């Protein structure tokens, strides 16, 4: 038998009886996600007719579930009115629950869409599309990405450098010949150059 386990920890022993030449058994320990991190003394007790009882003690160390989060690239350059993409990745440390991704207080005019917005199971990366409105002034803006799983939160940053939008103008036709008292038309074309 296994004794001294905290609530949320269960253990099974196989085989439960040692017979013949069998001299060893395997103890399988399962730890629920609600068990607090820490070290717990566990006692394994065995008894046999005519031999009595023997015990062995070992320490069970429960580590906290957690995760880390990162962005690649961690810096983007885009003109106002355009967009850029960064890959958001997590590394799980004993964490099995979903991780939801959000932007924390993004700068005015900068929005983001995560695909997917929640990382589940073996899905460890999400594509973040950051869109910059045409009204955003040139400059560098830190955008905070947050991952949340229950009470756990981790953040990383993507620095977005916004450049001024540049436009070139052209007129077609390049020249007009109009008689006195007459009229004519030309087409003005505006083309973004960044």
mmCIF file with all atom_site columns, C-alpha atoms in Angstrom, residues 7-194:
data_model
loop_
_atom_site.group_PDB
_atom_site.id
_atom_site.type_symbol
_atom_site.label_atom_id
_atom_site.label_alt_id
_atom_site.label_comp_id
_atom_site.label_asym_id
_atom_site.label_entity_id
_atom_site.label_seq_id
_atom_site.pdbx_PDB_ins_code
_atom_site.Cartn_x
_atom_site.Cartn_y
_atom_site.Cartn_z
_atom_site.occupancy
_atom_site.B_iso_or_equiv
_atom_site.pdbx_formal_charge
_atom_site.auth_seq_id
_atom_site.auth_comp_id
_atom_site.auth_asym_id
_atom_site.auth_atom_id
_atom_site.pdbx_PDB_model_num
ATOM 1   C CA . UNK A 1 7   ? -5.340  15.182  -1.461  1.00 0.00 ? 7   UNK A CA 1
ATOM 2   C CA . UNK A 1 8   ? -5.246  15.002  -5.249  1.00 0.00 ? 8   UNK A CA 1
ATOM 3   C CA . UNK A 1 9   ? -2.382  12.505  -5.404  1.00 0.00 ? 9   UNK A CA 1
ATOM 4   C CA . UNK A 1 10  ? -3.159  8.873   -6.129  1.00 0.00 ? 10  UNK A CA 1
ATOM 5   C CA . UNK A 1 11  ? -0.875  5.885   -6.515  1.00 0.00 ? 11  UNK A CA 1
ATOM 6   C CA . UNK A 1 12  ? -1.209  2.356   -7.808  1.00 0.00 ? 12  UNK A CA 1
ATOM 7   C CA . UNK A 1 13  ? 1.151   -0.566  -7.245  1.00 0.00 ? 13  UNK A CA 1
ATOM 8   C CA . UNK A 1 14  ? 1.651   -3.312  -9.817  1.00 0.00 ? 14  UNK A CA 1
ATOM 9   C CA . UNK A 1 15  ? 1.814   -6.098  -9.068  1.00 0.00 ? 15  UNK A CA 1
ATOM 10  C CA . UNK A 1 16  ? 0.094   -5.767  -5.706  1.00 0.00 ? 16  UNK A CA 1
ATOM 11  C CA . UNK A 1 17  ? 1.605   -9.069  -4.513  1.00 0.00 ? 17  UNK A CA 1
ATOM 12  C CA . UNK A 1 18  ? 5.134   -10.369 -4.932  1.00 0.00 ? 18  UNK A CA 1
ATOM 13  C CA . UNK A 1 19  ? 5.213   -14.109 -5.461  1.00 0.00 ? 19  UNK A CA 1
ATOM 14  C CA . UNK A 1 20  ? 7.829   -16.637 -6.481  1.00 0.00 ? 20  UNK A CA 1
ATOM 15  C CA . UNK A 1 21  ? 10.883  -14.997 -8.005  1.00 0.00 ? 21  UNK A CA 1
ATOM 16  C CA . UNK A 1 22  ? 9.188   -11.589 -8.355  1.00 0.00 ? 22  UNK A CA 1
ATOM 17  C CA . UNK A 1 23  ? 11.040  -9.142  -6.133  1.00 0.00 ? 23  UNK A CA 1
ATOM 18  C CA . UNK A 1 24  ? 9.960   -5.745  -7.459  1.00 0.00 ? 24  UNK A CA 1
ATOM 19  C CA . UNK A 1 25  ? 6.828   -3.706  -8.126  1.00 0.00 ? 25  UNK A CA 1
ATOM 20  C CA . UNK A 1 26  ? 6.105   -0.434  -9.912  1.00 0.00 ? 26  UNK A CA 1
ATOM 21  C CA . UNK A 1 27  ? 4.425   2.474   -8.139  1.00 0.00 ? 27  UNK A CA 1
ATOM 22  C CA . UNK A 1 28  ? 2.582   4.821   -10.512 1.00 0.00 ? 28  UNK A CA 1
ATOM 23  C CA . UNK A 1 29  ? 1.795   8.246   -9.077  1.00 0.00 ? 29  UNK A CA 1
ATOM 24  C CA . UNK A 1 30  ? -0.805  10.625  -10.538 1.00 0.00 ? 30  UNK A CA 1
ATOM 25  C CA . UNK A 1 31  ? -0.905  14.283  -9.451  1.00 0.00 ? 31  UNK A CA 1
ATOM 26  C CA . UNK A 1 32  ? -4.026  16.410  -10.007 1.00 0.00 ? 32  UNK A CA 1
ATOM 27  C CA . UNK A 1 33  ? -3.605  19.978  -11.287 1.00 0.00 ? 33  UNK A CA 1
ATOM 28  C CA . UNK A 1 34  ? -5.038  21.263  -7.986  1.00 0.00 ? 34  UNK A CA 1
ATOM 29  C CA . UNK A 1 35  ? -2.164  19.905  -5.868  1.00 0.00 ? 35  UNK A CA 1
ATOM 30  C CA . UNK A 1 36  ? 0.008   22.692  -4.471  1.00 0.00 ? 36  UNK A CA 1
ATOM 31  C CA . UNK A 1 37  ? 3.671   22.728  -5.438  1.00 0.00 ? 37  UNK A CA 1
ATOM 32  C CA . UNK A 1 38  ? 5.895   21.300  -2.727  1.00 0.00 ? 38  UNK A CA 1
ATOM 33  C CA . UNK A 1 39  ? 7.626   18.189  -1.403  1.00 0.00 ? 39  UNK A CA 1
ATOM 34  C CA . UNK A 1 40  ? 5.620   15.424  0.233   1.00 0.00 ? 40  UNK A CA 1
ATOM 35  C CA . UNK A 1 41  ? 6.913   12.332  2.103   1.00 0.00 ? 41  UNK A CA 1
ATOM 36  C CA . UNK A 1 42  ? 5.267   9.166   0.768   1.00 0.00 ? 42  UNK A CA 1
ATOM 37  C CA . UNK A 1 43  ? 5.395   5.795   2.519   1.00 0.00 ? 43  UNK A CA 1
ATOM 38  C CA . UNK A 1 44  ? 5.153   2.429   0.794   1.00 0.00 ? 44  UNK A CA 1
ATOM 39  C CA . UNK A 1 45  ? 4.147   -0.379  3.158   1.00 0.00 ? 45  UNK A CA 1
ATOM 40  C CA . UNK A 1 46  ? 4.455   -4.113  2.492   1.00 0.00 ? 46  UNK A CA 1
ATOM 41  C CA . UNK A 1 47  ? 3.551   -7.048  4.681   1.00 0.00 ? 47  UNK A CA 1
ATOM 42  C CA . UNK A 1 48  ? 3.801   -10.819 4.457   1.00 0.00 ? 48  UNK A CA 1
ATOM 43  C CA . UNK A 1 49  ? 2.665   -13.708 6.621   1.00 0.00 ? 49  UNK A CA 1
ATOM 44  C CA . UNK A 1 50  ? 5.410   -14.787 8.934   1.00 0.00 ? 50  UNK A CA 1
ATOM 45  C CA . UNK A 1 51  ? 7.658   -11.883 7.956   1.00 0.00 ? 51  UNK A CA 1
ATOM 46  C CA . UNK A 1 52  ? 5.836   -8.870  9.344   1.00 0.00 ? 52  UNK A CA 1
ATOM 47  C CA . UNK A 1 53  ? 5.693   -5.371  7.884   1.00 0.00 ? 53  UNK A CA 1
ATOM 48  C CA . UNK A 1 54  ? 8.342   -3.299  6.101   1.00 0.00 ? 54  UNK A CA 1
ATOM 49  C CA . UNK A 1 55  ? 8.184   0.307   4.930   1.00 0.00 ? 55  UNK A CA 1
ATOM 50  C CA . UNK A 1 56  ? 10.093  2.513   2.532   1.00 0.00 ? 56  UNK A CA 1
ATOM 51  C CA . UNK A 1 57  ? 9.798   6.287   2.296   1.00 0.00 ? 57  UNK A CA 1
ATOM 52  C CA . UNK A 1 58  ? 10.465  8.539   -0.680  1.00 0.00 ? 58  UNK A CA 1
ATOM 53  C CA . UNK A 1 59  ? 9.910   12.229  -1.389  1.00 0.00 ? 59  UNK A CA 1
ATOM 54  C CA . UNK A 1 60  ? 7.402   13.334  -3.999  1.00 0.00 ? 60  UNK A CA 1
ATOM 55  C CA . UNK A 1 61  ? 8.183   16.801  -5.372  1.00 0.00 ? 61  UNK A CA 1
ATOM 56  C CA . UNK A 1 62  ? 5.294   18.514  -7.147  1.00 0.00 ? 62  UNK A CA 1
ATOM 57  C CA . UNK A 1 63  ? 6.374   21.312  -9.485  1.00 0.00 ? 63  UNK A CA 1
ATOM 58  C CA . UNK A 1 64  ? 4.140   24.190  -10.542 1.00 0.00 ? 64  UNK A CA 1
ATOM 59  C CA . UNK A 1 65  ? 2.588   24.036  -13.999 1.00 0.00 ? 65  UNK A CA 1
ATOM 60  C CA . UNK A 1 66  ? 3.564   26.995  -16.120 1.00 0.00 ? 66  UNK A CA 1
ATOM 61  C CA . UNK A 1 67  ? 4.442   28.162  -19.625 1.00 0.00 ? 67  UNK A CA 1
ATOM 62  C CA . UNK A 1 68  ? 6.593   30.698  -21.418 1.00 0.00 ? 68  UNK A CA 1
ATOM 63  C CA . UNK A 1 69  ? 5.628   32.856  -24.382 1.00 0.00 ? 69  UNK A CA 1
ATOM 64  C CA . UNK A 1 70  ? 7.670   34.499  -27.138 1.00 0.00 ? 70  UNK A CA 1
ATOM 65  C CA . UNK A 1 71  ? 7.236   36.400  -30.402 1.00 0.00 ? 71  UNK A CA 1
ATOM 66  C CA . UNK A 1 72  ? 9.157   35.913  -33.676 1.00 0.00 ? 72  UNK A CA 1
ATOM 67  C CA . UNK A 1 73  ? 9.968   38.402  -34.991 1.00 0.00 ? 73  UNK A CA 1
ATOM 68  C CA . UNK A 1 74  ? 9.822   40.589  -31.889 1.00 0.00 ? 74  UNK A CA 1
ATOM 69  C CA . UNK A 1 75  ? 10.059  43.743  -34.023 1.00 0.00 ? 75  UNK A CA 1
ATOM 70  C CA . UNK A 1 76  ? 8.062   44.758  -37.094 1.00 0.00 ? 76  UNK A CA 1
ATOM 71  C CA . UNK A 1 77  ? 8.326   47.736  -39.437 1.00 0.00 ? 77  UNK A CA 1
ATOM 72  C CA . UNK A 1 78  ? 5.260   48.752  -41.417 1.00 0.00 ? 78  UNK A CA 1
ATOM 73  C CA . UNK A 1 79  ? 3.933   51.954  -42.980 1.00 0.00 ? 79  UNK A CA 1
ATOM 74  C CA . UNK A 1 80  ? 0.774   53.533  -41.628 1.00 0.00 ? 80  UNK A CA 1
ATOM 75  C CA . UNK A 1 81  ? -2.269  51.915  -43.218 1.00 0.00 ? 81  UNK A CA 1
ATOM 76  C CA . UNK A 1 82  ? -0.582  48.527  -43.650 1.00 0.00 ? 82  UNK A CA 1
ATOM 77  C CA . UNK A 1 83  ? -0.062  45.390  -41.543 1.00 0.00 ? 83  UNK A CA 1
ATOM 78  C CA . UNK A 1 84  ? 2.571   42.910  -40.391 1.00 0.00 ? 84  UNK A CA 1
ATOM 79  C CA . UNK A 1 85  ? 2.691   39.411  -38.928 1.00 0.00 ? 85  UNK A CA 1
ATOM 80  C CA . UNK A 1 86  ? 4.483   37.858  -35.968 1.00 0.00 ? 86  UNK A CA 1
ATOM 81  C CA . UNK A 1 87  ? 4.436   34.243  -34.773 1.00 0.00 ? 87  UNK A CA 1
ATOM 82  C CA . UNK A 1 88  ? 3.509   33.776  -31.111 1.00 0.00 ? 88  UNK A CA 1
ATOM 83  C CA . UNK A 1 89  ? 4.804   30.579  -29.512 1.00 0.00 ? 89  UNK A CA 1
ATOM 84  C CA . UNK A 1 90  ? 4.432   28.990  -26.091 1.00 0.00 ? 90  UNK A CA 1
ATOM 85  C CA . UNK A 1 91  ? 6.479   26.337  -24.321 1.00 0.00 ? 91  UNK A CA 1
ATOM 86  C CA . UNK A 1 92  ? 4.517   24.236  -21.846 1.00 0.00 ? 92  UNK A CA 1
ATOM 87  C CA . UNK A 1 93  ? 6.042   23.288  -18.486 1.00 0.00 ? 93  UNK A CA 1
ATOM 88  C CA . UNK A 1 94  ? 3.725   20.560  -17.205 1.00 0.00 ? 94  UNK A CA 1
ATOM 89  C CA . UNK A 1 95  ? 0.793   22.720  -18.315 1.00 0.00 ? 95  UNK A CA 1
ATOM 90  C CA . UNK A 1 96  ? -2.026  20.873  -20.094 1.00 0.00 ? 96  UNK A CA 1
ATOM 91  C CA . UNK A 1 97  ? -4.786  23.505  -20.057 1.00 0.00 ? 97  UNK A CA 1
ATOM 92  C CA . UNK A 1 98  ? -5.638  25.932  -22.871 1.00 0.00 ? 98  UNK A CA 1
ATOM 93  C CA . UNK A 1 99  ? -3.756  29.215  -23.285 1.00 0.00 ? 99  UNK A CA 1
ATOM 94  C CA . UNK A 1 100 ? -5.824  32.197  -24.521 1.00 0.00 ? 100 UNK A CA 1
ATOM 95  C CA . UNK A 1 101 ? -3.995  34.978  -26.396 1.00 0.00 ? 101 UNK A CA 1
ATOM 96  C CA . UNK A 1 102 ? -4.908  38.670  -26.201 1.00 0.00 ? 102 UNK A CA 1
ATOM 97  C CA . UNK A 1 103 ? -3.370  42.111  -26.723 1.00 0.00 ? 103 UNK A CA 1
ATOM 98  C CA . UNK A 1 104 ? -3.027  44.194  -23.554 1.00 0.00 ? 104 UNK A CA 1
ATOM 99  C CA . UNK A 1 105 ? -3.951  47.861  -24.019 1.00 0.00 ? 105 UNK A CA 1
ATOM 100 C CA . UNK A 1 106 ? -2.671  48.125  -27.605 1.00 0.00 ? 106 UNK A CA 1
ATOM 101 C CA . UNK A 1 107 ? -1.718  51.601  -28.853 1.00 0.00 ? 107 UNK A CA 1
ATOM 102 C CA . UNK A 1 108 ? -4.519  53.565  -30.484 1.00 0.00 ? 108 UNK A CA 1
ATOM 103 C CA . UNK A 1 109 ? -4.901  52.608  -34.138 1.00 0.00 ? 109 UNK A CA 1
ATOM 104 C CA . UNK A 1 110 ? -3.099  49.270  -33.812 1.00 0.00 ? 110 UNK A CA 1
ATOM 105 C CA . UNK A 1 111 ? -5.203  46.117  -33.707 1.00 0.00 ? 111 UNK A CA 1
ATOM 106 C CA . UNK A 1 112 ? -4.345  42.425  -33.774 1.00 0.00 ? 112 UNK A CA 1
ATOM 107 C CA . UNK A 1 113 ? -5.955  39.146  -34.771 1.00 0.00 ? 113 UNK A CA 1
ATOM 108 C CA . UNK A 1 114 ? -4.640  35.801  -33.484 1.00 0.00 ? 114 UNK A CA 1
ATOM 109 C CA . UNK A 1 115 ? -5.024  32.633  -35.562 1.00 0.00 ? 115 UNK A CA 1
ATOM 110 C CA . UNK A 1 116 ? -5.835  30.633  -33.526 1.00 0.00 ? 116 UNK A CA 1
ATOM 111 C CA . UNK A 1 117 ? -6.766  32.797  -30.531 1.00 0.00 ? 117 UNK A CA 1
ATOM 112 C CA . UNK A 1 118 ? -6.511  29.843  -28.116 1.00 0.00 ? 118 UNK A CA 1
ATOM 113 C CA . UNK A 1 119 ? -3.683  27.312  -28.030 1.00 0.00 ? 119 UNK A CA 1
ATOM 114 C CA . UNK A 1 120 ? -4.919  23.846  -27.119 1.00 0.00 ? 120 UNK A CA 1
ATOM 115 C CA . UNK A 1 121 ? -3.238  20.474  -26.773 1.00 0.00 ? 121 UNK A CA 1
ATOM 116 C CA . UNK A 1 122 ? -0.208  20.174  -29.032 1.00 0.00 ? 122 UNK A CA 1
ATOM 117 C CA . UNK A 1 123 ? -0.904  23.480  -30.824 1.00 0.00 ? 123 UNK A CA 1
ATOM 118 C CA . UNK A 1 124 ? 1.936   25.706  -29.628 1.00 0.00 ? 124 UNK A CA 1
ATOM 119 C CA . UNK A 1 125 ? 2.003   28.598  -32.128 1.00 0.00 ? 125 UNK A CA 1
ATOM 120 C CA . UNK A 1 126 ? -0.385  31.298  -33.305 1.00 0.00 ? 126 UNK A CA 1
ATOM 121 C CA . UNK A 1 127 ? -0.066  33.829  -36.121 1.00 0.00 ? 127 UNK A CA 1
ATOM 122 C CA . UNK A 1 128 ? -0.613  37.422  -34.968 1.00 0.00 ? 128 UNK A CA 1
ATOM 123 C CA . UNK A 1 129 ? -1.668  39.838  -37.733 1.00 0.00 ? 129 UNK A CA 1
ATOM 124 C CA . UNK A 1 130 ? -1.107  43.423  -36.590 1.00 0.00 ? 130 UNK A CA 1
ATOM 125 C CA . UNK A 1 131 ? -2.928  46.141  -38.543 1.00 0.00 ? 131 UNK A CA 1
ATOM 126 C CA . UNK A 1 132 ? -1.866  49.779  -38.353 1.00 0.00 ? 132 UNK A CA 1
ATOM 127 C CA . UNK A 1 133 ? -4.415  52.474  -39.186 1.00 0.00 ? 133 UNK A CA 1
ATOM 128 C CA . UNK A 1 134 ? -3.466  55.156  -41.671 1.00 0.00 ? 134 UNK A CA 1
ATOM 129 C CA . UNK A 1 135 ? -3.877  57.766  -38.929 1.00 0.00 ? 135 UNK A CA 1
ATOM 130 C CA . UNK A 1 136 ? -1.095  56.340  -36.729 1.00 0.00 ? 136 UNK A CA 1
ATOM 131 C CA . UNK A 1 137 ? 1.873   58.713  -36.512 1.00 0.00 ? 137 UNK A CA 1
ATOM 132 C CA . UNK A 1 138 ? 5.328   57.500  -37.404 1.00 0.00 ? 138 UNK A CA 1
ATOM 133 C CA . UNK A 1 139 ? 7.187   56.048  -34.423 1.00 0.00 ? 139 UNK A CA 1
ATOM 134 C CA . UNK A 1 140 ? 7.843   52.835  -32.494 1.00 0.00 ? 140 UNK A CA 1
ATOM 135 C CA . UNK A 1 141 ? 5.048   51.305  -30.457 1.00 0.00 ? 141 UNK A CA 1
ATOM 136 C CA . UNK A 1 142 ? 5.402   48.370  -28.009 1.00 0.00 ? 142 UNK A CA 1
ATOM 137 C CA . UNK A 1 143 ? 2.513   45.933  -28.331 1.00 0.00 ? 143 UNK A CA 1
ATOM 138 C CA . UNK A 1 144 ? 2.053   43.570  -25.374 1.00 0.00 ? 144 UNK A CA 1
ATOM 139 C CA . UNK A 1 145 ? 0.866   40.024  -26.070 1.00 0.00 ? 145 UNK A CA 1
ATOM 140 C CA . UNK A 1 146 ? -0.577  38.128  -23.110 1.00 0.00 ? 146 UNK A CA 1
ATOM 141 C CA . UNK A 1 147 ? -1.178  34.409  -22.695 1.00 0.00 ? 147 UNK A CA 1
ATOM 142 C CA . UNK A 1 148 ? -3.631  33.335  -20.005 1.00 0.00 ? 148 UNK A CA 1
ATOM 143 C CA . UNK A 1 149 ? -4.330  29.861  -18.633 1.00 0.00 ? 149 UNK A CA 1
ATOM 144 C CA . UNK A 1 150 ? -6.504  29.926  -15.541 1.00 0.00 ? 150 UNK A CA 1
ATOM 145 C CA . UNK A 1 151 ? -4.707  32.082  -12.980 1.00 0.00 ? 151 UNK A CA 1
ATOM 146 C CA . UNK A 1 152 ? -1.426  31.940  -14.929 1.00 0.00 ? 152 UNK A CA 1
ATOM 147 C CA . UNK A 1 153 ? -0.417  34.812  -17.212 1.00 0.00 ? 153 UNK A CA 1
ATOM 148 C CA . UNK A 1 154 ? 2.720   35.411  -19.256 1.00 0.00 ? 154 UNK A CA 1
ATOM 149 C CA . UNK A 1 155 ? 3.525   38.297  -21.592 1.00 0.00 ? 155 UNK A CA 1
ATOM 150 C CA . UNK A 1 156 ? 5.845   39.135  -24.447 1.00 0.00 ? 156 UNK A CA 1
ATOM 151 C CA . UNK A 1 157 ? 6.220   42.242  -26.590 1.00 0.00 ? 157 UNK A CA 1
ATOM 152 C CA . UNK A 1 158 ? 6.245   43.029  -30.298 1.00 0.00 ? 158 UNK A CA 1
ATOM 153 C CA . UNK A 1 159 ? 7.760   46.425  -31.125 1.00 0.00 ? 159 UNK A CA 1
ATOM 154 C CA . UNK A 1 160 ? 5.973   47.933  -34.115 1.00 0.00 ? 160 UNK A CA 1
ATOM 155 C CA . UNK A 1 161 ? 7.814   50.684  -35.971 1.00 0.00 ? 161 UNK A CA 1
ATOM 156 C CA . UNK A 1 162 ? 5.395   52.728  -38.075 1.00 0.00 ? 162 UNK A CA 1
ATOM 157 C CA . UNK A 1 163 ? 6.793   54.668  -41.003 1.00 0.00 ? 163 UNK A CA 1
ATOM 158 C CA . UNK A 1 164 ? 4.989   57.529  -42.728 1.00 0.00 ? 164 UNK A CA 1
ATOM 159 C CA . UNK A 1 165 ? 2.993   56.472  -45.747 1.00 0.00 ? 165 UNK A CA 1
ATOM 160 C CA . UNK A 1 166 ? 4.550   57.761  -48.986 1.00 0.00 ? 166 UNK A CA 1
ATOM 161 C CA . UNK A 1 167 ? 2.497   58.485  -52.096 1.00 0.00 ? 167 UNK A CA 1
ATOM 162 C CA . UNK A 1 168 ? 3.567   59.250  -55.654 1.00 0.00 ? 168 UNK A CA 1
ATOM 163 C CA . UNK A 1 169 ? 1.282   61.146  -57.993 1.00 0.00 ? 169 UNK A CA 1
ATOM 164 C CA . UNK A 1 170 ? 1.009   60.897  -61.775 1.00 0.00 ? 170 UNK A CA 1
ATOM 165 C CA . UNK A 1 171 ? -1.209  62.672  -64.315 1.00 0.00 ? 171 UNK A CA 1
ATOM 166 C CA . UNK A 1 172 ? -2.526  61.052  -67.493 1.00 0.00 ? 172 UNK A CA 1
ATOM 167 C CA . UNK A 1 173 ? -2.164  62.495  -70.029 1.00 0.00 ? 173 UNK A CA 1
ATOM 168 C CA . UNK A 1 174 ? 0.943   64.409  -69.045 1.00 0.00 ? 174 UNK A CA 1
ATOM 169 C CA . UNK A 1 175 ? -0.141  67.414  -71.158 1.00 0.00 ? 175 UNK A CA 1
ATOM 170 C CA . UNK A 1 176 ? -3.405  68.940  -72.383 1.00 0.00 ? 176 UNK A CA 1
ATOM 171 C CA . UNK A 1 177 ? -4.106  71.181  -75.358 1.00 0.00 ? 177 UNK A CA 1
ATOM 172 C CA . UNK A 1 178 ? -7.391  73.060  -74.934 1.00 0.00 ? 178 UNK A CA 1
ATOM 173 C CA . UNK A 1 179 ? -8.845  75.739  -77.197 1.00 0.00 ? 179 UNK A CA 1
ATOM 174 C CA . UNK A 1 180 ? -9.928  78.987  -75.663 1.00 0.00 ? 180 UNK A CA 1
ATOM 175 C CA . UNK A 1 181 ? -13.387 78.563  -74.184 1.00 0.00 ? 181 UNK A CA 1
ATOM 176 C CA . UNK A 1 182 ? -13.075 74.781  -74.202 1.00 0.00 ? 182 UNK A CA 1
ATOM 177 C CA . UNK A 1 183 ? -12.434 72.146  -71.520 1.00 0.00 ? 183 UNK A CA 1
ATOM 178 C CA . UNK A 1 184 ? -10.459 68.992  -71.021 1.00 0.00 ? 184 UNK A CA 1
ATOM 179 C CA . UNK A 1 185 ? -9.818  66.255  -68.493 1.00 0.00 ? 185 UNK A CA 1
ATOM 180 C CA . UNK A 1 186 ? -6.800  64.602  -66.960 1.00 0.00 ? 186 UNK A CA 1
ATOM 181 C CA . UNK A 1 187 ? -6.657  61.646  -64.554 1.00 0.00 ? 187 UNK A CA 1
ATOM 182 C CA . UNK A 1 188 ? -4.707  61.979  -61.327 1.00 0.00 ? 188 UNK A CA 1
ATOM 183 C CA . UNK A 1 189 ? -3.321  58.675  -60.017 1.00 0.00 ? 189 UNK A CA 1
ATOM 184 C CA . UNK A 1 190 ? -2.023  58.251  -56.457 1.00 0.00 ? 190 UNK A CA 1
ATOM 185 C CA . UNK A 1 191 ? 0.203   55.250  -55.736 1.00 0.00 ? 191 UNK A CA 1
ATOM 186 C CA . UNK A 1 192 ? 1.592   54.186  -52.356 1.00 0.00 ? 192 UNK A CA 1
ATOM 187 C CA . UNK A 1 193 ? 5.337   53.660  -52.532 1.00 0.00 ? 193 UNK A CA 1
ATOM 188 C CA . UNK A 1 194 ? 5.684   51.820  -49.195 1.00 0.00 ? 194 UNK A CA 1
#
